[in-house]
CSV table of C-alpha atoms in Angstrom, one decimal:
chain,number,residue,atom,x,y,z
Y,1,UNK,CA,0.0,0.1,0.0
Y,2,UNK,CA,2.8,2.3,1.0
Y,3,UNK,CA,4.5,1.7,-2.5
Y,4,UNK,CA,1.3,2.6,-4.3
Y,5,UNK,CA,0.9,5.8,-2.4
Y,6,UNK,CA,4.3,6.8,-3.2
Y,7,UNK,CA,3.8,6.1,-6.8
Y,8,UNK,CA,0.8,8.1,-6.8
Y,9,UNK,CA,2.4,11.0,-5.1
Y,10,UNK,CA,5.1,10.8,-7.7
Y,11,UNK,CA,2.7,10.9,-10.5
Y,12,UNK,CA,0.9,13.8,-9.1
Y,13,UNK,CA,4.2,15.6,-8.3
Y,14,UNK,CA,5.6,14.9,-11.9
Y,15,UNK,CA,2.2,16.1,-13.2
Y,16,UNK,CA,2.4,19.4,-11.2
Y,17,UNK,CA,5.8,20.0,-12.8
Y,18,UNK,CA,4.7,19.3,-16.2
Y,19,UNK,CA,1.9,21.7,-15.8
Y,20,UNK,CA,3.3,24.4,-13.9
Y,21,UNK,CA,3.8,27.1,-16.6
Y,22,UNK,CA,-0.1,26.9,-17.1
Y,23,UNK,CA,-0.8,28.8,-13.9
Y,24,UNK,CA,1.9,31.3,-14.5
Y,25,UNK,CA,0.5,32.1,-18.0
Y,26,UNK,CA,-3.0,32.3,-16.6
Y,27,UNK,CA,-1.8,34.7,-13.9
Y,28,UNK,CA,-0.1,36.8,-16.5
Y,29,UNK,CA,-3.3,37.1,-18.4
Y,30,UNK,CA,-5.4,38.1,-15.3
Y,31,UNK,CA,-2.8,40.8,-14.5
Y,32,UNK,CA,-2.7,42.1,-17.9
Y,33,UNK,CA,-6.5,42.3,-18.1
Y,34,UNK,CA,-6.6,44.5,-14.9
Y,35,UNK,CA,-3.8,46.6,-16.4
Y,36,UNK,CA,-1.2,45.6,-13.8
Y,37,UNK,CA,1.8,45.4,-16.3
Y,38,UNK,CA,4.4,44.9,-13.7
Y,39,UNK,CA,2.8,41.7,-12.3
Y,40,UNK,CA,1.8,40.5,-15.8
Y,41,UNK,CA,5.6,40.9,-17.0
Y,42,UNK,CA,6.7,39.2,-14.0
Y,43,UNK,CA,4.3,36.1,-14.3
Y,44,UNK,CA,5.0,35.9,-18.3
Y,45,UNK,CA,8.6,36.1,-17.7
Y,46,UNK,CA,8.5,33.2,-15.1
Y,47,UNK,CA,6.4,31.0,-17.5
Y,48,UNK,CA,9.2,31.6,-20.1
Y,49,UNK,CA,11.9,30.4,-17.8
Y,50,UNK,CA,9.8,27.2,-17.1
Y,51,UNK,CA,9.2,26.6,-20.8
Y,52,UNK,CA,12.8,27.2,-21.4
Y,53,UNK,CA,13.9,24.2,-19.3
Y,54,UNK,CA,11.7,21.7,-21.4
Y,55,UNK,CA,11.0,20.7,-24.9
Y,56,UNK,CA,8.3,22.4,-26.5
Y,57,UNK,CA,6.6,18.9,-27.1
Y,58,UNK,CA,6.0,18.9,-23.4
Y,59,UNK,CA,4.0,21.9,-23.3
Y,60,UNK,CA,0.3,21.9,-24.1
Y,61,UNK,CA,-0.2,23.6,-27.5
Y,62,UNK,CA,-3.0,25.6,-26.1
Y,63,UNK,CA,-0.6,27.0,-23.4
Y,64,UNK,CA,2.4,27.6,-25.7
Y,65,UNK,CA,0.2,29.5,-28.1
Y,66,UNK,CA,-1.3,31.6,-25.2
Y,67,UNK,CA,2.4,32.1,-23.8
Y,68,UNK,CA,3.7,33.4,-27.1
Y,69,UNK,CA,0.7,35.7,-27.6
Y,70,UNK,CA,0.8,37.3,-24.2
Y,71,UNK,CA,4.5,37.5,-24.1
Y,72,UNK,CA,4.3,39.7,-27.2
Y,73,UNK,CA,1.0,41.7,-25.9
Y,74,UNK,CA,2.5,42.3,-22.4
Y,75,UNK,CA,6.0,43.3,-23.6
Y,76,UNK,CA,4.5,45.6,-26.3
Y,77,UNK,CA,2.2,47.2,-23.7
Y,78,UNK,CA,5.3,48.0,-21.5
Y,79,UNK,CA,6.7,49.9,-24.5
Y,80,UNK,CA,3.4,52.0,-25.0
Y,81,UNK,CA,3.0,52.6,-21.4
Y,82,UNK,CA,3.0,56.3,-20.3
Y,83,UNK,CA,4.6,55.3,-17.1
Y,84,UNK,CA,8.3,55.5,-17.3
Y,85,UNK,CA,8.9,53.1,-14.3
Y,86,UNK,CA,6.8,50.4,-16.2
Y,87,UNK,CA,8.7,51.4,-19.5
Y,88,UNK,CA,11.9,50.8,-17.6
Y,89,UNK,CA,11.0,47.2,-16.4
Y,90,UNK,CA,12.7,45.7,-19.5
Y,91,UNK,CA,14.7,47.8,-22.0
Y,92,UNK,CA,14.4,45.0,-24.5
Y,93,UNK,CA,10.4,44.7,-24.3
Y,94,UNK,CA,9.9,45.7,-28.0
Y,95,UNK,CA,12.2,43.0,-29.1
Y,96,UNK,CA,10.6,40.5,-26.9
Y,97,UNK,CA,7.3,41.5,-28.2
Y,98,UNK,CA,8.2,41.0,-31.8
Y,99,UNK,CA,9.8,37.7,-30.9
Y,100,UNK,CA,6.5,36.6,-29.1
Y,101,UNK,CA,4.2,37.5,-32.0
Y,102,UNK,CA,6.5,36.1,-34.5
Y,103,UNK,CA,6.6,32.8,-32.5
Y,104,UNK,CA,2.9,32.8,-32.1
Y,105,UNK,CA,2.2,33.1,-35.9
Y,106,UNK,CA,4.7,30.5,-36.7
Y,107,UNK,CA,3.6,28.0,-34.3
Y,108,UNK,CA,0.0,28.3,-35.1
Y,109,UNK,CA,0.7,27.9,-38.7
Y,110,UNK,CA,2.6,24.7,-37.8
Y,111,UNK,CA,-0.2,23.2,-35.6
Y,112,UNK,CA,-2.8,24.4,-38.1
Y,113,UNK,CA,-5.0,26.0,-35.3
Y,114,UNK,CA,-5.0,29.8,-35.1
Y,115,UNK,CA,-6.3,31.0,-31.8
Y,116,UNK,CA,-4.4,34.2,-31.5
Y,117,UNK,CA,-3.1,34.9,-35.0
Y,118,UNK,CA,-5.8,37.2,-36.0
Y,119,UNK,CA,-5.3,39.4,-32.6
Y,120,UNK,CA,-1.5,39.5,-33.3
Y,121,UNK,CA,-2.1,40.7,-37.0
Y,122,UNK,CA,-4.0,43.6,-35.6
Y,123,UNK,CA,-1.1,44.4,-33.4
Y,124,UNK,CA,1.6,44.2,-35.9
Y,125,UNK,CA,1.1,47.7,-37.6
Y,126,UNK,CA,1.4,49.4,-34.2
Y,127,UNK,CA,4.6,47.2,-33.4
Y,128,UNK,CA,6.2,48.3,-36.8
Y,129,UNK,CA,5.4,51.8,-36.1
Y,130,UNK,CA,7.2,51.5,-32.7
Y,131,UNK,CA,10.2,50.2,-34.3
Y,132,UNK,CA,10.0,53.2,-36.9
Y,133,UNK,CA,9.8,55.6,-34.1
Y,134,UNK,CA,12.7,54.1,-32.1
Y,135,UNK,CA,14.7,54.2,-35.3
Y,136,UNK,CA,13.9,57.9,-35.8
Y,137,UNK,CA,14.8,58.6,-32.1
Y,138,UNK,CA,18.1,56.7,-32.5
Y,139,UNK,CA,18.9,58.6,-35.7
Y,140,UNK,CA,18.2,61.9,-33.9
Y,141,UNK,CA,20.7,60.9,-31.1
Y,142,UNK,CA,23.3,60.0,-34.3
Y,143,UNK,CA,23.2,56.5,-33.1
Y,144,UNK,CA,23.1,55.3,-36.8
Y,145,UNK,CA,23.8,51.5,-36.0
Y,146,UNK,CA,20.8,51.2,-33.9
Y,147,UNK,CA,18.7,53.4,-36.1
Y,148,UNK,CA,19.6,51.0,-39.2
Y,149,UNK,CA,18.6,48.0,-37.2
Y,150,UNK,CA,15.1,49.3,-36.3
Y,151,UNK,CA,14.4,50.7,-39.9
Y,152,UNK,CA,15.4,47.3,-41.0
Y,153,UNK,CA,13.2,45.5,-38.7
Y,154,UNK,CA,10.2,47.8,-39.5
Y,155,UNK,CA,10.7,46.9,-43.2
Y,156,UNK,CA,11.1,43.1,-42.6
Y,157,UNK,CA,8.1,43.0,-40.1
Y,158,UNK,CA,5.7,44.6,-42.4
Y,159,UNK,CA,7.0,42.5,-45.3
Y,160,UNK,CA,7.1,39.2,-43.7
Y,161,UNK,CA,3.6,39.4,-42.1
Y,162,UNK,CA,2.0,40.9,-45.1
Y,163,UNK,CA,1.2,44.4,-43.6
Y,164,UNK,CA,2.7,46.0,-46.7
Y,165,UNK,CA,6.2,46.6,-48.4
Y,166,UNK,CA,7.4,49.8,-46.6
Y,167,UNK,CA,10.1,50.6,-49.0
Y,168,UNK,CA,10.7,54.1,-47.4
Y,169,UNK,CA,11.9,52.3,-44.3
Y,170,UNK,CA,14.3,50.1,-46.4
Y,171,UNK,CA,15.6,53.5,-47.9
Y,172,UNK,CA,16.0,54.8,-44.4
Y,173,UNK,CA,17.9,51.7,-43.5
Y,174,UNK,CA,20.3,52.1,-46.2
Y,175,UNK,CA,20.9,55.8,-45.3
Y,176,UNK,CA,21.6,54.7,-41.6
Y,177,UNK,CA,23.8,51.9,-42.8
Y,178,UNK,CA,25.7,54.3,-44.7
Y,179,UNK,CA,26.1,56.8,-41.9
Y,180,UNK,CA,27.2,54.0,-39.5
Y,181,UNK,CA,30.0,53.1,-41.8
Y,182,UNK,CA,28.5,49.6,-42.6
Y,183,UNK,CA,29.2,50.0,-46.4
Y,184,UNK,CA,28.6,46.2,-47.2
Y,185,UNK,CA,24.9,46.4,-45.9
Y,186,UNK,CA,24.3,49.9,-47.4
Y,187,UNK,CA,25.4,48.5,-50.7
Y,188,UNK,CA,23.3,45.5,-50.5
Y,189,UNK,CA,20.1,47.5,-49.7
Y,190,UNK,CA,20.8,50.5,-52.0
Y,191,UNK,CA,21.1,47.8,-54.8
Y,192,UNK,CA,17.9,46.2,-53.8
Y,193,UNK,CA,16.3,49.5,-53.8
Y,194,UNK,CA,17.4,49.9,-57.5
Y,195,UNK,CA,16.1,46.4,-58.4
Y,196,UNK,CA,12.6,47.6,-56.8
Y,197,UNK,CA,12.7,50.8,-59.0
Y,198,UNK,CA,12.1,52.7,-55.7
Y,199,UNK,CA,11.5,56.4,-56.3
Y,200,UNK,CA,10.8,57.8,-52.9
Y,201,UNK,CA,8.1,60.0,-54.0
Y,202,UNK,CA,5.9,62.4,-51.9
Y,203,UNK,CA,2.5,62.7,-52.5
Y,204,UNK,CA,1.1,66.0,-51.2
Y,205,UNK,CA,-2.1,67.9,-51.6
Y,206,UNK,CA,-4.0,70.8,-49.6
Y,207,UNK,CA,-6.7,70.3,-47.3
Y,208,UNK,CA,-9.9,71.8,-49.1
Y,209,UNK,CA,-11.3,73.4,-46.0
Y,210,UNK,CA,-8.3,74.9,-44.5
Y,211,UNK,CA,-5.6,75.0,-47.4
Y,212,UNK,CA,-3.2,73.3,-45.0
Y,213,UNK,CA,-0.5,70.8,-46.6
Y,214,UNK,CA,-1.5,67.2,-46.4
Y,215,UNK,CA,1.0,64.2,-47.1
Y,216,UNK,CA,-0.2,60.7,-48.1
Y,217,UNK,CA,1.5,57.3,-48.1
Y,218,UNK,CA,0.6,56.3,-51.5
Y,219,UNK,CA,-0.7,57.8,-54.9
Y,220,UNK,CA,-3.8,55.8,-54.3
Y,221,UNK,CA,-4.6,57.4,-50.9
Y,222,UNK,CA,-4.1,61.0,-52.4
Y,223,UNK,CA,-6.3,60.2,-55.4
Y,224,UNK,CA,-9.0,58.8,-53.2
Y,225,UNK,CA,-9.0,61.9,-51.0
Y,226,UNK,CA,-8.9,64.1,-54.2
Y,227,UNK,CA,-11.9,62.4,-55.4
Y,228,UNK,CA,-14.0,62.6,-52.1
Y,229,UNK,CA,-13.2,66.4,-52.2
Y,230,UNK,CA,-11.3,66.4,-49.1
Y,231,UNK,CA,-8.2,67.7,-50.6
Y,232,UNK,CA,-7.3,69.7,-53.8
Y,233,UNK,CA,-4.2,70.6,-55.8
Y,234,UNK,CA,-2.4,67.3,-55.7
Y,235,UNK,CA,1.3,67.1,-56.6
Y,236,UNK,CA,4.0,64.4,-56.7
Y,237,UNK,CA,7.5,65.4,-55.8
Y,238,UNK,CA,10.9,63.9,-55.6
Y,239,UNK,CA,12.7,61.1,-57.3
Y,240,UNK,CA,15.7,59.5,-55.6
Y,241,UNK,CA,16.6,56.9,-58.2
Y,242,UNK,CA,19.6,58.8,-59.8
Y,243,UNK,CA,20.9,59.3,-56.1
Y,244,UNK,CA,20.6,55.6,-55.6
Y,245,UNK,CA,22.7,54.8,-58.5
Y,246,UNK,CA,25.4,57.4,-57.4
Y,247,UNK,CA,25.3,55.9,-53.9
Y,248,UNK,CA,25.7,52.3,-55.0
Y,249,UNK,CA,28.7,53.6,-57.2
Y,250,UNK,CA,30.4,55.6,-54.6
Y,251,UNK,CA,30.1,52.9,-51.9
Y,252,UNK,CA,31.5,50.3,-54.2
Y,253,UNK,CA,34.3,52.7,-54.9
Y,254,UNK,CA,35.0,53.2,-51.2
Y,255,UNK,CA,35.1,49.3,-50.9
Y,256,UNK,CA,37.8,49.2,-53.8
Y,257,UNK,CA,35.4,47.8,-56.5
Y,258,UNK,CA,36.2,50.2,-59.4
Y,259,UNK,CA,34.3,47.8,-61.8
Y,260,UNK,CA,31.0,48.0,-59.9
Y,261,UNK,CA,31.5,51.8,-59.6
Y,262,UNK,CA,31.9,52.0,-63.4
Y,263,UNK,CA,28.9,49.8,-63.9
Y,264,UNK,CA,26.5,51.8,-61.6
Y,265,UNK,CA,27.5,55.0,-63.1
Y,266,UNK,CA,27.1,53.7,-66.7
Y,267,UNK,CA,23.6,52.2,-65.8
Y,268,UNK,CA,22.5,55.5,-64.1
Y,269,UNK,CA,23.6,57.5,-67.2
Y,270,UNK,CA,21.5,55.1,-69.3
Y,271,UNK,CA,18.6,55.7,-67.0
Y,272,UNK,CA,18.9,59.4,-66.4
Y,273,UNK,CA,20.9,60.8,-69.2
Y,274,UNK,CA,20.1,64.4,-68.2
Y,275,UNK,CA,21.2,64.1,-64.4
Y,276,UNK,CA,24.0,66.5,-63.8
Y,277,UNK,CA,25.6,64.5,-60.8
Y,278,UNK,CA,25.8,61.2,-62.9
Y,279,UNK,CA,27.1,63.1,-65.8
Y,280,UNK,CA,29.8,64.7,-63.5
Y,281,UNK,CA,30.6,61.0,-62.2
Y,282,UNK,CA,30.8,59.6,-65.7
Y,283,UNK,CA,33.0,62.4,-66.8
Y,284,UNK,CA,35.2,61.9,-64.1
Y,285,UNK,CA,35.5,58.2,-65.0
Y,286,UNK,CA,36.4,59.1,-68.5
Y,287,UNK,CA,39.0,61.6,-67.5
Y,288,UNK,CA,40.6,59.3,-65.0
Y,289,UNK,CA,40.8,56.7,-67.9
Y,290,UNK,CA,42.0,59.7,-70.4
Y,291,UNK,CA,38.9,58.7,-72.6
Y,292,UNK,CA,38.3,62.2,-73.6
Y,293,UNK,CA,36.6,61.4,-77.0
Y,294,UNK,CA,34.0,59.4,-75.0
Y,295,UNK,CA,33.6,62.3,-72.5
Y,296,UNK,CA,32.9,64.8,-75.3
Y,297,UNK,CA,30.4,62.5,-77.1
Y,298,UNK,CA,28.8,62.0,-73.8
Y,299,UNK,CA,28.5,66.1,-73.1
Y,300,UNK,CA,27.6,66.6,-76.8
Y,301,UNK,CA,24.5,64.4,-76.3
Y,302,UNK,CA,23.7,65.9,-72.9
Y,303,UNK,CA,23.8,69.5,-74.5
Y,304,UNK,CA,21.5,68.3,-77.3
Y,305,UNK,CA,18.9,67.5,-74.6
Y,306,UNK,CA,19.5,70.4,-72.6
Y,307,UNK,CA,21.3,73.4,-74.5
Y,308,UNK,CA,20.5,76.0,-71.7
Y,309,UNK,CA,22.8,73.8,-69.4
Y,310,UNK,CA,25.8,76.2,-68.6
Y,311,UNK,CA,27.6,73.6,-66.7
Y,312,UNK,CA,27.7,71.1,-69.6
Y,313,UNK,CA,29.1,74.0,-71.9
Y,314,UNK,CA,31.6,74.8,-69.4
Y,315,UNK,CA,32.9,71.2,-69.0
Y,316,UNK,CA,33.0,70.7,-72.8
Y,317,UNK,CA,35.1,73.7,-72.9
Y,318,UNK,CA,37.5,72.5,-70.2
Y,319,UNK,CA,37.9,69.1,-71.6
Y,320,UNK,CA,38.8,70.6,-75.0
Y,321,UNK,CA,41.1,73.1,-73.5
Y,322,UNK,CA,43.0,70.9,-71.1
Y,323,UNK,CA,43.2,67.6,-73.0
Y,324,UNK,CA,42.5,68.2,-76.7
Y,325,UNK,CA,44.2,71.5,-76.8
Y,326,UNK,CA,42.0,73.2,-79.4
Y,327,UNK,CA,41.8,76.5,-77.7
Y,328,UNK,CA,39.4,78.1,-80.3
Y,329,UNK,CA,36.6,75.4,-79.8
Y,330,UNK,CA,37.2,75.6,-76.1
Y,331,UNK,CA,36.6,79.4,-76.2
Y,332,UNK,CA,33.3,78.8,-78.3
Y,333,UNK,CA,32.1,76.6,-75.7
Y,334,UNK,CA,33.0,79.0,-72.8
Y,335,UNK,CA,31.3,81.6,-74.8
Y,336,UNK,CA,28.2,79.7,-74.8
Y,337,UNK,CA,28.3,79.1,-70.9
Y,338,UNK,CA,29.0,82.7,-70.4
Y,339,UNK,CA,26.1,83.7,-72.7
Y,340,UNK,CA,23.8,81.6,-70.7
Y,341,UNK,CA,25.2,83.2,-67.4
Y,342,UNK,CA,27.3,86.3,-67.8
Y,343,UNK,CA,28.4,86.1,-64.2
Y,344,UNK,CA,29.8,82.5,-64.6
Y,345,UNK,CA,33.1,82.7,-62.9
Y,346,UNK,CA,34.8,79.5,-64.1
Y,347,UNK,CA,34.3,79.9,-67.8
Y,348,UNK,CA,35.2,83.6,-67.6
Y,349,UNK,CA,38.6,82.7,-65.8
Y,350,UNK,CA,39.1,79.8,-68.4
Y,351,UNK,CA,38.5,82.0,-71.3
Y,352,UNK,CA,41.1,84.4,-70.2
Y,353,UNK,CA,43.5,81.4,-69.5
Y,354,UNK,CA,43.2,80.3,-73.2
Y,355,UNK,CA,44.8,83.6,-74.3
Y,356,UNK,CA,47.4,83.2,-71.6
Y,357,UNK,CA,48.3,79.8,-73.1
Y,358,UNK,CA,48.7,81.4,-76.7
Y,359,UNK,CA,50.8,84.2,-75.0
Y,360,UNK,CA,53.0,81.6,-73.3
Y,361,UNK,CA,53.5,79.7,-76.6
Y,362,UNK,CA,54.6,82.9,-78.1
Y,363,UNK,CA,57.2,83.3,-75.3
Y,364,UNK,CA,58.7,80.0,-76.2
Y,365,UNK,CA,59.3,81.3,-79.9
Y,366,UNK,CA,60.9,84.6,-78.5
Y,367,UNK,CA,63.2,82.5,-76.4
Y,368,UNK,CA,64.2,80.6,-79.3
Y,369,UNK,CA,65.3,83.7,-81.3
Y,370,UNK,CA,68.9,84.7,-81.6
Y,371,UNK,CA,70.1,87.9,-79.9
Y,372,UNK,CA,70.3,89.7,-83.2
Y,373,UNK,CA,66.7,88.9,-84.4
Y,374,UNK,CA,65.5,92.1,-82.7
Y,375,UNK,CA,62.8,93.0,-85.2
Y,376,UNK,CA,61.3,89.4,-85.0
Y,377,UNK,CA,61.5,89.6,-81.2
Y,378,UNK,CA,59.5,92.9,-81.2
Y,379,UNK,CA,56.8,91.5,-83.6
Y,380,UNK,CA,56.3,88.5,-81.4
Y,381,UNK,CA,56.1,90.8,-78.3
Y,382,UNK,CA,53.6,92.7,-79.7
Y,383,UNK,CA,51.5,89.7,-80.8
Y,384,UNK,CA,52.0,88.3,-77.2
Y,385,UNK,CA,50.7,91.6,-75.8
Y,386,UNK,CA,47.7,91.4,-78.0
Y,387,UNK,CA,47.0,88.0,-76.4
Y,388,UNK,CA,47.3,89.3,-72.9
Y,389,UNK,CA,45.1,92.2,-73.9
Y,390,UNK,CA,42.4,89.6,-75.0
Y,391,UNK,CA,42.8,87.8,-71.7
Y,392,UNK,CA,42.3,90.9,-69.7
Y,393,UNK,CA,38.5,91.7,-69.9
Y,394,UNK,CA,37.7,88.0,-69.0
Y,395,UNK,CA,40.1,88.0,-65.8
Y,396,UNK,CA,38.8,91.4,-64.9
Y,397,UNK,CA,35.0,90.4,-65.2
Y,398,UNK,CA,35.7,87.2,-63.1
Y,399,UNK,CA,37.4,89.3,-60.4
Y,400,UNK,CA,34.2,91.6,-60.3
Y,401,UNK,CA,32.1,88.7,-59.8
Y,402,UNK,CA,34.4,87.0,-57.4
Y,403,UNK,CA,36.9,89.4,-55.8
Y,404,UNK,CA,38.5,86.8,-53.7
Y,405,UNK,CA,39.2,84.0,-56.1
Y,406,UNK,CA,42.9,83.3,-55.7
Y,407,UNK,CA,43.4,81.8,-59.3
Y,408,UNK,CA,41.7,85.0,-60.9
Y,409,UNK,CA,43.8,87.3,-58.6
Y,410,UNK,CA,47.2,85.7,-59.6
Y,411,UNK,CA,46.2,85.5,-63.3
Y,412,UNK,CA,45.1,89.2,-63.4
Y,413,UNK,CA,48.3,90.4,-61.4
Y,414,UNK,CA,50.4,88.6,-64.1
Y,415,UNK,CA,48.7,90.1,-67.0
Y,416,UNK,CA,48.8,93.7,-65.6
Y,417,UNK,CA,52.6,93.3,-65.3
Y,418,UNK,CA,52.9,91.9,-68.7
Y,419,UNK,CA,51.0,94.9,-70.0
Y,420,UNK,CA,53.2,97.1,-67.9
Y,421,UNK,CA,50.1,98.3,-65.8
Y,422,UNK,CA,52.1,98.2,-62.6
Y,423,UNK,CA,49.7,100.4,-60.3
Y,424,UNK,CA,47.1,97.9,-61.0
Y,425,UNK,CA,49.2,94.9,-60.5
Y,426,UNK,CA,50.3,96.3,-57.0
Y,427,UNK,CA,46.6,96.8,-56.2
Y,428,UNK,CA,45.8,93.1,-56.9
Y,429,UNK,CA,48.8,92.2,-54.9
Y,430,UNK,CA,47.5,93.9,-51.9
Y,431,UNK,CA,44.2,92.3,-52.3
Y,432,UNK,CA,46.1,88.9,-52.5
Y,433,UNK,CA,47.9,89.8,-49.3
Y,434,UNK,CA,44.7,90.6,-47.5
Y,435,UNK,CA,43.2,87.1,-48.1
């Protein structure tokens, strides 16, 4: 009889051990229902510790599903509490909430019985927003590494659980990864955004009643509001795609992958042939490789599409002057740039420099003369002075526009000296010394 009693007690004791997480979960639920989050948190953590000592197959499916759900719910409520003491109970509460909800959805899908899945799906958008808010807060504190993590989590959470593809969060994650110096991750995400054809567009309108600006999360939302008469004057702004190509290129270059840099710049130019930043990047590539003809072909195409672009005209002139040495053609390009903007310092200065280069070429001829070739020397000197006189108005105009440009000041002083305008040369020297 004693032996049977012992076996019965052992069985009862063993049963109580196997079932002890159940009462803890129930207590957590009761505490949560009466808004006692501190007690609810304590009970759900105790239940988690007990479950952690067992194989999941030893826990009743009903209890395990309830545990996952309330682990998520209680921890999430902690993060949303207005009581700072409650929030401080667990600094990792948001991550534990996400873990609980994720485990619940996966578990109920596995067992084929959904007790709490619908309830969790209602909570997920708020959970995602909490991650986004925490990411924004981290970004404001320049904690870019954690901001990246939270923006990435926001994107993954919405995508994985069918809330929607929040590409703006993925874009923010790429920016934060870049700021944090995590180039590998920034490259990966940026290239993913390019593949998605992410534009980063902003949808704006005006409140029909107040005239206040209103922003929408999508074009569809904006169009529905316009149709209802709630807003007017809809506009779509922004397109970050050219920047994405540039970012992918520059980050790869930082990592030493020049082939990838060239590839992304080239693809970006194909997609956005009129984008100045991409044009500059491609031009720089051509110049580094000394592929000047390609650079000029590139520029001429861009000028055909946008003849009013003064920068294109200037760069064309610069390449012709410095690389192909056709000073007349260079001056023609500069003249078009100056025509578009009479106060454009760079082509003004470079136009003057073309005449100085011609004057310097004459100097070489003068130095090659024999001492008794005085008449030839004087004729060449007169020709040289004529070139300096042609250069002078360009340098003077550039100086008027930007009185502190060192290159212009140096060039202007030298030309004044060459033309024996010594007082003006001294004035310029004074200006140089005052910088």
